[in-house]
């Protein structure tokens, strides 16, 4: 974690806006809203990451790096940086003194529940000040909030998309008691934009699935959502080989079968594991070596997952299922689809995009196989990019045009709905005044704007989650999963 004065975690122009607003302004309200979607598949965004942000930044970071140090230390650093980089004397550091003396962040955040799928244009949360001298503060925090929340929302939306695919095909081909939360796993850590991104990606993914290769996401989820890995399903890892293991053993043994027997009989006789088999010739292992291991596999007290890692992933994983059925057989489930003997399964953890995931399930279903015969892995590509119409669309804050805009102010006791509406701005039009979020008769989230503090109706779904330096409403991991998955995690 950084040790930078948190009031410097902003764009330069934010440091002078407190002098630009009307001196009689005692309250402002800004809303965070996904204003558009650049992905055809998505017309909703998962509300996620705000609680993590409040815990990490508004509470822990501000306390450690702003309120706990002395006023002299805080102001000196603020002034030192801005004097040297902006211009001496044109910004107001008295506001920093006042905030430090107050001893807490005088803001209130109202938000939709974490895990809610929010339609484009509907505000996810709003931020306002609770002390009349700090109407400048909500927008001063915009840069930090925006930078921290858009990515976990993306990854939670990615996870929810894969979960929708799993639900669709499992409903058609699998017994109802087969868990969907274990159908896919994430393997994105090494390809993420550093540890912080990996934790956010892992957290977003784990709202829809249990399997992940990212170990530190477990303490991260425990810290932010009040869960305990020793008492409930937080996230699961897997025993798995890698090419270093396979190739080094081959160098010593002179063959592949010796180490495979060791895995089955000595190392993991009572544990399921996946084994990468394409170090040299994947189909040689499947066609020629597995038959020699038939007895070892069938007496193994667990499942051996055959993992390809090269070639056409759709072809490799589906043909592996077909071959395993020929070698080991299985049963027919209640919906009439083939299920492999529980000692074997196919797994593929490279290049599984949403399209390839769908195609794999389609091929299995067309050939009479339950989709639970495969476990698929989602890598860093899917956490950072999506392909549509043969175009790669990288994820950024602008994937959903997400932004924080000031929409309401109170000046000298008078209410002012404020807004922006650029003549050629298109999606950049903002809300006007306070927003009321509700569900219509069809259960769809909608909003109405134009309200003031005196006219806004009761029952706003934007509820207070943070106020005056404290979380006042916290969601547990299981609560968010159930909200996102309709109670069927």
Short mmCIF file of C-alpha atoms in Angstrom, two decimals:
data_model
loop_
_atom_site.label_atom_id
_atom_site.label_comp_id
_atom_site.label_asym_id
_atom_site.label_seq_id
_atom_site.Cartn_x
_atom_site.Cartn_y
_atom_site.Cartn_z
CA UNK A 1 0.00 0.00 0.00
CA UNK A 2 1.14 3.53 -0.72
CA UNK A 3 2.06 6.15 1.89
CA UNK A 4 0.88 9.22 0.00
CA UNK A 5 -1.25 11.92 1.57
CA UNK A 6 -4.74 10.80 0.45
CA UNK A 7 -5.80 14.36 -0.39
CA UNK A 8 -3.13 14.23 -3.10
CA UNK A 9 -4.75 11.15 -4.68
CA UNK A 10 -6.55 13.26 -7.24
CA UNK A 11 -6.17 15.15 -10.50
CA UNK A 12 -4.48 18.53 -10.15
CA UNK A 13 -7.56 20.55 -10.94
CA UNK A 14 -9.44 19.01 -8.01
CA UNK A 15 -7.13 20.86 -5.59
CA UNK A 16 -8.50 24.29 -6.58
CA UNK A 17 -12.21 23.60 -7.08
CA UNK A 18 -13.02 24.35 -3.45
CA UNK A 19 -12.25 28.01 -4.24
CA UNK A 20 -14.31 27.99 -7.42
CA UNK A 21 -17.67 26.83 -6.06
CA UNK A 22 -20.12 29.36 -4.64
CA UNK A 23 -18.96 30.25 -1.11
CA UNK A 24 -22.51 29.76 0.13
CA UNK A 25 -22.67 26.11 -0.98
CA UNK A 26 -23.34 23.84 1.98
CA UNK A 27 -24.22 20.59 0.23
CA UNK A 28 -23.50 18.78 -3.00
CA UNK A 29 -24.52 15.39 -4.36
CA UNK A 30 -22.75 13.47 -7.09
CA UNK A 31 -23.81 10.17 -8.71
CA UNK A 32 -21.75 7.34 -10.14
CA UNK A 33 -23.48 5.99 -13.25
CA UNK A 34 -22.71 3.59 -16.11
CA UNK A 35 -23.83 5.79 -19.00
CA UNK A 36 -23.44 3.43 -21.97
CA UNK A 37 -22.11 0.02 -22.99
CA UNK A 38 -19.48 -0.65 -25.62
CA UNK A 39 -20.18 -4.39 -25.43
CA UNK A 40 -23.28 -5.67 -27.25
CA UNK A 41 -23.61 -8.60 -24.87
CA UNK A 42 -23.94 -6.34 -21.83
CA UNK A 43 -26.78 -3.99 -21.02
CA UNK A 44 -26.28 -4.31 -17.26
CA UNK A 45 -23.26 -3.85 -14.99
CA UNK A 46 -22.71 -5.64 -11.70
CA UNK A 47 -22.63 -3.21 -8.78
CA UNK A 48 -19.51 -4.37 -6.96
CA UNK A 49 -16.36 -3.02 -5.34
CA UNK A 50 -17.72 -0.08 -3.36
CA UNK A 51 -17.48 -1.85 -0.01
CA UNK A 52 -13.90 -2.87 -0.80
CA UNK A 53 -13.14 0.74 -1.71
CA UNK A 54 -14.65 2.14 1.47
CA UNK A 55 -12.76 -0.34 3.65
CA UNK A 56 -9.44 0.05 1.89
CA UNK A 57 -9.36 3.75 1.16
CA UNK A 58 -11.97 5.82 2.98
CA UNK A 59 -11.39 4.04 6.30
CA UNK A 60 -8.01 2.31 6.56
CA UNK A 61 -6.00 4.48 4.21
CA UNK A 62 -7.40 7.84 5.30
CA UNK A 63 -6.99 6.94 8.98
CA UNK A 64 -3.39 5.80 8.55
CA UNK A 65 -2.19 8.49 6.16
CA UNK A 66 -4.33 11.51 7.00
CA UNK A 67 -6.05 11.52 10.36
CA UNK A 68 -3.39 9.69 12.42
CA UNK A 69 -0.36 11.80 11.34
CA UNK A 70 -0.10 15.28 12.80
CA UNK A 71 -1.75 18.25 11.14
CA UNK A 72 1.70 19.70 10.51
CA UNK A 73 2.86 16.57 8.67
CA UNK A 74 -0.27 16.37 6.54
CA UNK A 75 -0.34 20.04 5.54
CA UNK A 76 3.41 20.19 4.97
CA UNK A 77 3.32 17.33 2.45
CA UNK A 78 0.23 18.69 0.71
CA UNK A 79 1.80 22.15 0.41
CA UNK A 80 5.23 20.82 -0.59
CA UNK A 81 3.91 18.88 -3.56
CA UNK A 82 1.52 21.54 -4.83
CA UNK A 83 3.90 24.48 -4.34
CA UNK A 84 6.49 22.74 -6.50
CA UNK A 85 4.16 21.41 -9.18
CA UNK A 86 1.15 23.68 -9.47
CA UNK A 87 1.86 27.17 -8.21
CA UNK A 88 2.39 28.56 -4.75
CA UNK A 89 -0.56 30.29 -3.15
CA UNK A 90 -3.34 29.52 -5.64
CA UNK A 91 -4.86 26.55 -3.80
CA UNK A 92 -6.48 26.45 -0.39
CA UNK A 93 -4.70 24.30 2.16
CA UNK A 94 -6.81 25.68 5.00
CA UNK A 95 -9.47 23.21 3.91
CA UNK A 96 -6.96 20.42 4.59
CA UNK A 97 -6.42 21.75 8.10
CA UNK A 98 -10.15 21.89 8.74
CA UNK A 99 -10.67 18.36 7.47
CA UNK A 100 -7.84 17.03 9.61
CA UNK A 101 -9.20 18.78 12.70
CA UNK A 102 -12.64 17.32 12.05
CA UNK A 103 -11.10 13.87 12.45
CA UNK A 104 -13.26 11.94 9.98
CA UNK A 105 -14.47 12.09 6.39
CA UNK A 106 -17.73 14.06 6.45
CA UNK A 107 -19.35 12.25 3.56
CA UNK A 108 -22.28 9.92 3.06
CA UNK A 109 -22.50 7.34 0.31
CA UNK A 110 -25.85 5.91 -0.72
CA UNK A 111 -25.80 2.85 -2.95
CA UNK A 112 -27.60 -0.07 -4.49
CA UNK A 113 -26.83 -3.46 -2.90
CA UNK A 114 -23.54 -5.05 -3.95
CA UNK A 115 -24.21 -7.81 -6.47
CA UNK A 116 -27.09 -5.98 -8.15
CA UNK A 117 -27.17 -6.11 -11.95
CA UNK A 118 -27.69 -2.46 -12.79
CA UNK A 119 -29.09 -1.31 -16.16
CA UNK A 120 -27.18 1.31 -18.11
CA UNK A 121 -28.17 4.88 -17.11
CA UNK A 122 -29.29 3.91 -13.59
CA UNK A 123 -27.06 5.46 -10.89
CA UNK A 124 -25.25 2.86 -8.77
CA UNK A 125 -24.36 5.14 -5.89
CA UNK A 126 -24.30 8.75 -4.80
CA UNK A 127 -21.90 10.70 -2.62
CA UNK A 128 -22.69 13.81 -0.58
CA UNK A 129 -21.18 15.80 2.28
CA UNK A 130 -22.56 15.67 5.82
CA UNK A 131 -20.90 18.87 7.07
CA UNK A 132 -21.76 22.26 5.52
CA UNK A 133 -18.12 23.34 5.18
CA UNK A 134 -17.19 20.40 2.95
CA UNK A 135 -19.47 20.63 -0.08
CA UNK A 136 -16.29 20.47 -2.19
CA UNK A 137 -15.25 17.07 -0.83
CA UNK A 138 -17.46 14.62 -2.78
CA UNK A 139 -16.09 15.75 -6.13
CA UNK A 140 -12.57 16.02 -4.71
CA UNK A 141 -12.73 12.24 -4.17
CA UNK A 142 -13.94 11.53 -7.70
CA UNK A 143 -10.57 10.58 -9.21
CA UNK A 144 -9.80 8.02 -6.50
CA UNK A 145 -13.29 6.51 -6.46
CA UNK A 146 -13.48 6.21 -10.22
CA UNK A 147 -10.03 4.66 -10.52
CA UNK A 148 -10.78 2.07 -7.85
CA UNK A 149 -14.31 0.86 -8.62
CA UNK A 150 -14.67 0.44 -12.38
CA UNK A 151 -12.40 -2.62 -12.65
CA UNK A 152 -14.02 -4.80 -9.96
CA UNK A 153 -17.35 -4.00 -11.58
CA UNK A 154 -15.98 -5.23 -14.90
CA UNK A 155 -14.60 -8.46 -13.44
CA UNK A 156 -17.80 -9.14 -11.52
CA UNK A 157 -19.70 -8.63 -14.77
CA UNK A 158 -17.30 -10.98 -16.56
CA UNK A 159 -17.87 -13.62 -13.90
CA UNK A 160 -21.63 -13.16 -14.06
CA UNK A 161 -21.51 -13.59 -17.85
CA UNK A 162 -19.73 -16.93 -17.62
CA UNK A 163 -22.12 -17.98 -14.87
CA UNK A 164 -25.10 -17.22 -17.12
CA UNK A 165 -23.56 -19.47 -19.79
CA UNK A 166 -22.99 -22.23 -17.24
CA UNK A 167 -26.54 -21.94 -15.92
CA UNK A 168 -28.01 -22.16 -19.42
CA UNK A 169 -26.19 -25.33 -20.45
CA UNK A 170 -26.21 -27.02 -17.06
CA UNK A 171 -29.98 -26.52 -16.91
CA UNK A 172 -30.27 -28.45 -20.16
CA UNK A 173 -27.67 -31.21 -19.70
CA UNK A 174 -26.83 -31.73 -16.02
CA UNK A 175 -28.60 -33.11 -12.99
CA UNK A 176 -29.97 -30.28 -10.87
CA UNK A 177 -27.71 -31.12 -7.92
CA UNK A 178 -24.48 -30.58 -9.86
CA UNK A 179 -22.85 -27.39 -8.47
CA UNK A 180 -22.51 -24.59 -11.01
CA UNK A 181 -20.08 -22.54 -8.92
CA UNK A 182 -17.31 -25.06 -9.63
CA UNK A 183 -17.80 -25.28 -13.40
CA UNK A 184 -15.15 -22.67 -14.22
CA UNK A 185 -12.05 -21.37 -12.51
CA UNK A 186 -9.96 -18.24 -12.94
CA UNK A 187 -6.26 -18.39 -13.82
CA UNK A 188 -5.62 -14.71 -14.40
CA UNK A 189 -3.16 -13.73 -11.64
CA UNK A 190 0.04 -13.82 -13.70
CA UNK A 191 -1.49 -11.77 -16.48
CA UNK A 192 -3.16 -9.07 -14.39
CA UNK A 193 -1.93 -5.50 -14.02
CA UNK A 194 -0.18 -6.21 -10.73
CA UNK A 195 -1.34 -7.61 -7.41
CA UNK A 196 -4.03 -5.00 -6.81
CA UNK A 197 -5.73 -5.81 -10.10
CA UNK A 198 -5.42 -9.53 -9.41
CA UNK A 199 -7.19 -9.14 -6.07
CA UNK A 200 -10.00 -7.12 -7.63
CA UNK A 201 -10.33 -9.58 -10.49
CA UNK A 202 -10.36 -12.51 -8.09
CA UNK A 203 -12.96 -10.86 -5.88
CA UNK A 204 -15.21 -10.04 -8.82
CA UNK A 205 -14.88 -13.57 -10.20
CA UNK A 206 -15.63 -15.17 -6.84
CA UNK A 207 -19.04 -13.53 -6.71
CA UNK A 208 -20.09 -16.09 -9.35
CA UNK A 209 -17.64 -18.98 -8.93
CA UNK A 210 -15.63 -20.74 -6.23
CA UNK A 211 -12.63 -21.94 -8.22
CA UNK A 212 -9.63 -19.65 -8.60
CA UNK A 213 -5.85 -20.02 -8.75
CA UNK A 214 -5.33 -16.71 -6.92
CA UNK A 215 -4.50 -17.67 -3.33
CA UNK A 216 -4.46 -14.11 -1.84
CA UNK A 217 -8.03 -13.46 -2.92
CA UNK A 218 -9.12 -15.52 0.10
CA UNK A 219 -7.70 -13.20 2.81
CA UNK A 220 -8.79 -10.26 0.64
CA UNK A 221 -12.40 -11.47 0.63
CA UNK A 222 -12.22 -12.28 4.34
CA UNK A 223 -10.99 -8.77 5.10
CA UNK A 224 -13.68 -7.05 3.08
CA UNK A 225 -16.75 -9.25 3.43
CA UNK A 226 -16.65 -10.80 6.88
CA UNK A 227 -16.19 -14.38 5.67
CA UNK A 228 -13.96 -17.15 7.02
CA UNK A 229 -12.42 -19.76 4.73
CA UNK A 230 -12.28 -22.26 7.61
CA UNK A 231 -16.04 -22.04 8.16
CA UNK A 232 -17.62 -21.46 4.72
CA UNK A 233 -16.88 -21.79 1.00
CA UNK A 234 -14.88 -18.67 0.13
CA UNK A 235 -12.74 -19.94 -2.74
CA UNK A 236 -11.20 -23.24 -3.77
CA UNK A 237 -7.87 -24.03 -5.35
CA UNK A 238 -6.75 -27.24 -7.03
CA UNK A 239 -3.86 -29.66 -7.04
CA UNK A 240 -2.34 -29.43 -10.49
CA UNK A 241 0.90 -30.13 -12.30
CA UNK A 242 2.65 -27.71 -14.64
CA UNK A 243 5.13 -28.12 -17.49
CA UNK A 244 8.13 -27.60 -15.19
CA UNK A 245 7.02 -30.63 -13.19
CA UNK A 246 6.17 -32.77 -16.20
CA UNK A 247 9.27 -31.93 -18.20
CA UNK A 248 11.75 -32.31 -15.34
CA UNK A 249 10.33 -35.71 -14.43
CA UNK A 250 10.45 -36.77 -18.07
CA UNK A 251 14.11 -35.74 -18.19
CA UNK A 252 14.87 -38.00 -15.23
CA UNK A 253 12.52 -40.93 -16.01
CA UNK A 254 12.88 -40.97 -19.78
CA UNK A 255 9.12 -41.41 -20.17
CA UNK A 256 5.82 -39.84 -19.08
CA UNK A 257 4.03 -42.85 -17.67
CA UNK A 258 6.33 -43.27 -14.66
CA UNK A 259 5.43 -39.90 -13.15
CA UNK A 260 1.73 -40.31 -13.97
CA UNK A 261 1.73 -43.56 -11.98
CA UNK A 262 3.49 -41.78 -9.14
CA UNK A 263 0.81 -39.08 -9.09
CA UNK A 264 -1.98 -41.66 -8.97
CA UNK A 265 -0.49 -44.14 -6.53
CA UNK A 266 2.02 -42.30 -4.34
CA UNK A 267 1.52 -38.55 -4.28
CA UNK A 268 -2.27 -38.20 -4.46
CA UNK A 269 -3.93 -41.60 -4.03
CA UNK A 270 -6.91 -39.98 -2.27
CA UNK A 271 -6.96 -36.56 -3.92
CA UNK A 272 -8.30 -35.27 -7.21
CA UNK A 273 -5.76 -33.49 -9.38
CA UNK A 274 -5.34 -32.08 -12.87
CA UNK A 275 -2.40 -33.03 -15.02
CA UNK A 276 -1.09 -31.09 -18.00
CA UNK A 277 -0.38 -33.62 -20.74
CA UNK A 278 0.75 -31.65 -23.79
CA UNK A 279 4.42 -31.16 -22.94
CA UNK A 280 5.29 -33.29 -25.97
CA UNK A 281 2.37 -35.13 -27.57
CA UNK A 282 -1.01 -34.74 -25.91
CA UNK A 283 -2.87 -37.25 -28.06
CA UNK A 284 -0.18 -39.86 -27.55
CA UNK A 285 -0.86 -39.63 -23.82
CA UNK A 286 -4.64 -39.80 -24.30
CA UNK A 287 -4.62 -42.56 -26.93
CA UNK A 288 -1.70 -44.72 -25.80
CA UNK A 289 -0.63 -43.97 -22.24
CA UNK A 290 -4.01 -43.66 -20.51
CA UNK A 291 -5.07 -47.19 -21.56
CA UNK A 292 -1.94 -48.48 -19.81
CA UNK A 293 -2.99 -46.59 -16.68
CA UNK A 294 -6.57 -47.87 -16.69
CA UNK A 295 -6.25 -49.93 -13.49
CA UNK A 296 -4.32 -47.20 -11.68
CA UNK A 297 -6.95 -44.60 -12.58
CA UNK A 298 -9.91 -46.77 -11.64
CA UNK A 299 -8.52 -47.60 -8.21
CA UNK A 300 -7.52 -43.97 -7.59
CA UNK A 301 -9.71 -42.45 -4.86
CA UNK A 302 -10.28 -39.22 -6.72
CA UNK A 303 -10.60 -37.73 -10.18
CA UNK A 304 -7.75 -37.25 -12.64
CA UNK A 305 -8.45 -34.28 -14.89
CA UNK A 306 -6.75 -34.46 -18.29
CA UNK A 307 -5.47 -31.06 -19.25
CA UNK A 308 -4.56 -29.87 -22.70
CA UNK A 309 -2.77 -26.55 -23.00
CA UNK A 310 -2.15 -26.04 -26.71
CA UNK A 311 -3.91 -26.38 -30.03
CA UNK A 312 -7.55 -25.55 -30.67
CA UNK A 313 -9.03 -25.50 -27.16
CA UNK A 314 -12.57 -26.26 -28.36
CA UNK A 315 -11.43 -29.30 -30.31
CA UNK A 316 -8.98 -30.54 -27.69
CA UNK A 317 -11.33 -30.46 -24.72
CA UNK A 318 -14.39 -31.87 -26.48
CA UNK A 319 -12.46 -34.68 -28.20
CA UNK A 320 -10.86 -35.51 -24.86
CA UNK A 321 -14.32 -36.06 -23.38
CA UNK A 322 -15.27 -38.34 -26.27
CA UNK A 323 -12.06 -40.35 -25.88
CA UNK A 324 -12.45 -40.65 -22.10
CA UNK A 325 -15.95 -42.02 -22.64
CA UNK A 326 -14.52 -44.68 -24.98
CA UNK A 327 -11.83 -45.62 -22.46
CA UNK A 328 -13.63 -45.35 -19.12
CA UNK A 329 -17.36 -45.18 -19.88
CA UNK A 330 -19.81 -43.63 -17.47
CA UNK A 331 -23.52 -43.24 -16.83
CA UNK A 332 -26.57 -41.50 -18.25
CA UNK A 333 -28.01 -38.78 -16.05
CA UNK A 334 -31.64 -37.88 -15.37
CA UNK A 335 -31.76 -35.59 -18.41
CA UNK A 336 -30.44 -38.24 -20.78
CA UNK A 337 -26.87 -37.01 -21.13
CA UNK A 338 -23.64 -38.98 -20.71
CA UNK A 339 -21.59 -38.42 -17.59
CA UNK A 340 -18.00 -39.71 -17.48
CA UNK A 341 -16.88 -42.20 -14.87
CA UNK A 342 -16.06 -40.08 -11.76
CA UNK A 343 -12.39 -41.07 -11.96
CA UNK A 344 -11.79 -38.94 -15.08
CA UNK A 345 -12.69 -35.57 -16.51
CA UNK A 346 -11.36 -33.07 -19.03
CA UNK A 347 -10.00 -29.64 -18.14
CA UNK A 348 -8.75 -26.75 -20.24
CA UNK A 349 -7.46 -23.51 -18.80
CA UNK A 350 -6.11 -21.50 -21.72
CA UNK A 351 -7.93 -19.19 -24.17
CA UNK A 352 -11.45 -19.94 -22.93
CA UNK A 353 -13.34 -16.86 -24.07
CA UNK A 354 -17.10 -16.56 -23.60
CA UNK A 355 -17.59 -17.63 -27.22
CA UNK A 356 -15.37 -20.69 -26.84
CA UNK A 357 -17.03 -21.59 -23.57
CA UNK A 358 -20.40 -21.54 -25.30
CA UNK A 359 -19.08 -23.53 -28.26
CA UNK A 360 -17.59 -26.24 -26.04
CA UNK A 361 -20.89 -26.67 -24.24
CA UNK A 362 -22.80 -26.70 -27.52
CA UNK A 363 -20.61 -29.46 -28.97
CA UNK A 364 -20.87 -31.56 -25.82
CA UNK A 365 -24.64 -31.21 -25.78
CA UNK A 366 -24.96 -31.97 -29.50
CA UNK A 367 -23.01 -35.18 -28.91
CA UNK A 368 -25.08 -36.24 -25.93
CA UNK A 369 -22.67 -35.28 -23.15
CA UNK A 370 -23.40 -33.34 -19.97
CA UNK A 371 -21.45 -30.10 -19.79
CA UNK A 372 -20.20 -31.01 -16.31
CA UNK A 373 -17.73 -33.41 -17.97
CA UNK A 374 -15.36 -30.47 -18.42
CA UNK A 375 -13.86 -27.86 -16.16
CA UNK A 376 -12.82 -24.68 -17.94
CA UNK A 377 -10.32 -22.03 -16.92
CA UNK A 378 -10.64 -18.32 -17.60
CA UNK A 379 -7.38 -16.41 -17.91
CA UNK A 380 -6.33 -12.77 -17.84
CA UNK A 381 -7.56 -12.12 -21.39
CA UNK A 382 -11.17 -12.41 -20.26
CA UNK A 383 -10.54 -10.07 -17.33
CA UNK A 384 -9.17 -7.40 -19.63
CA UNK A 385 -10.77 -7.83 -23.02
CA UNK A 386 -13.73 -9.27 -24.91
CA UNK A 387 -14.08 -10.19 -28.56
CA UNK A 388 -17.14 -9.15 -30.55
CA UNK A 389 -17.57 -9.20 -34.32
CA UNK A 390 -13.89 -10.16 -34.66
CA UNK A 391 -12.91 -6.99 -32.80
CA UNK A 392 -10.98 -7.03 -29.55
CA UNK A 393 -12.50 -4.63 -27.05
CA UNK A 394 -10.20 -3.91 -24.10
CA UNK A 395 -11.81 -3.04 -20.79
CA UNK A 396 -11.41 0.48 -19.45
CA UNK A 397 -13.51 2.88 -17.42
CA UNK A 398 -15.13 3.80 -20.73
CA UNK A 399 -16.41 0.27 -21.37
CA UNK A 400 -19.52 1.44 -19.57
CA UNK A 401 -18.83 5.17 -19.74
CA UNK A 402 -18.81 5.10 -15.95
CA UNK A 403 -18.36 8.43 -14.21
CA UNK A 404 -19.19 10.57 -11.20
CA UNK A 405 -21.11 13.77 -11.93
CA UNK A 406 -22.38 16.46 -9.58
CA UNK A 407 -26.15 16.79 -9.95
CA UNK A 408 -27.37 18.74 -6.94
CA UNK A 409 -26.32 21.60 -4.66
CA UNK A 410 -27.70 23.66 -1.82
CA UNK A 411 -26.50 27.28 -1.69
CA UNK A 412 -27.53 29.73 0.99
CA UNK A 413 -30.47 27.54 1.92
CA UNK A 414 -31.77 27.16 -1.64
CA UNK A 415 -31.90 23.87 -3.60
CA UNK A 416 -30.34 23.77 -7.05
CA UNK A 417 -30.67 20.76 -9.39
CA UNK A 418 -27.55 20.96 -11.56
CA UNK A 419 -26.67 19.01 -14.67
CA UNK A 420 -24.65 18.86 -17.87
CA UNK A 421 -26.21 18.38 -21.30
CA UNK A 422 -23.64 18.94 -24.06
CA UNK A 423 -25.26 19.79 -27.40
CA UNK A 424 -23.11 17.17 -29.10
CA UNK A 425 -22.36 15.12 -26.02
CA UNK A 426 -24.60 12.13 -26.64
CA UNK A 427 -24.26 9.79 -23.65
CA UNK A 428 -22.55 12.50 -21.57
CA UNK A 429 -25.81 14.03 -20.43
CA UNK A 430 -26.02 13.75 -16.65
CA UNK A 431 -28.88 13.37 -14.21
CA UNK A 432 -30.43 16.57 -12.89
CA UNK A 433 -31.08 16.93 -9.20
CA UNK A 434 -31.44 14.11 -6.68
CA UNK A 435 -32.15 10.64 -8.02
CA UNK A 436 -34.80 8.18 -6.89
CA UNK A 437 -34.09 4.56 -7.83
CA UNK A 438 -36.91 2.01 -7.75
CA UNK A 439 -38.17 -1.21 -9.34
CA UNK A 440 -41.12 -1.01 -11.70
CA UNK A 441 -44.01 -3.46 -11.88
CA UNK A 442 -41.79 -5.87 -13.85
CA UNK A 443 -39.05 -5.77 -11.24
CA UNK A 444 -36.73 -3.74 -13.47
CA UNK A 445 -34.50 -1.08 -11.95
CA UNK A 446 -35.45 2.44 -13.03
CA UNK A 447 -34.70 5.92 -11.81
CA UNK A 448 -36.25 9.37 -11.75
CA UNK A 449 -34.27 12.55 -11.27
CA UNK A 450 -35.11 16.20 -10.68
CA UNK A 451 -35.78 15.88 -6.96
CA UNK A 452 -34.53 18.03 -4.08
CA UNK A 453 -33.97 17.05 -0.47
CA UNK A 454 -37.51 18.30 0.23
CA UNK A 455 -39.27 16.39 -2.56
CA UNK A 456 -37.50 13.06 -3.00
CA UNK A 457 -39.89 10.14 -2.23
CA UNK A 458 -39.48 7.57 0.52
CA UNK A 459 -38.20 4.12 -0.37
CA UNK A 460 -35.20 5.08 -2.48
CA UNK A 461 -33.21 1.92 -3.25
CA UNK A 462 -30.04 3.96 -2.90
CA UNK A 463 -29.41 3.33 0.80
CA UNK A 464 -26.71 4.69 3.09
CA UNK A 465 -23.69 2.39 3.24
CA UNK A 466 -20.97 4.79 4.45
CA UNK A 467 -21.26 7.83 6.69
CA UNK A 468 -18.77 9.98 8.57
CA UNK A 469 -15.83 7.64 8.30
CA UNK A 470 -17.67 4.38 8.97
CA UNK A 471 -19.42 1.64 7.07
CA UNK A 472 -23.00 1.62 8.28
CA UNK A 473 -24.21 -1.16 6.02
CA UNK A 474 -22.00 -4.11 5.10
CA UNK A 475 -22.72 -7.03 2.79
CA UNK A 476 -21.33 -10.48 3.46
CA UNK A 477 -19.86 -12.63 0.74
CA UNK A 478 -22.83 -14.99 0.78
CA UNK A 479 -25.29 -12.08 0.61
CA UNK A 480 -23.63 -10.62 -2.48
CA UNK A 481 -23.42 -14.02 -4.17
CA UNK A 482 -27.10 -14.62 -3.55
CA UNK A 483 -28.10 -11.17 -4.79
CA UNK A 484 -26.09 -11.66 -7.98
CA UNK A 485 -27.24 -15.22 -8.56
CA UNK A 486 -30.87 -14.86 -7.58
CA UNK A 487 -30.38 -16.90 -4.42
CA UNK A 488 -28.94 -19.86 -6.35
CA UNK A 489 -25.18 -19.57 -5.92
#
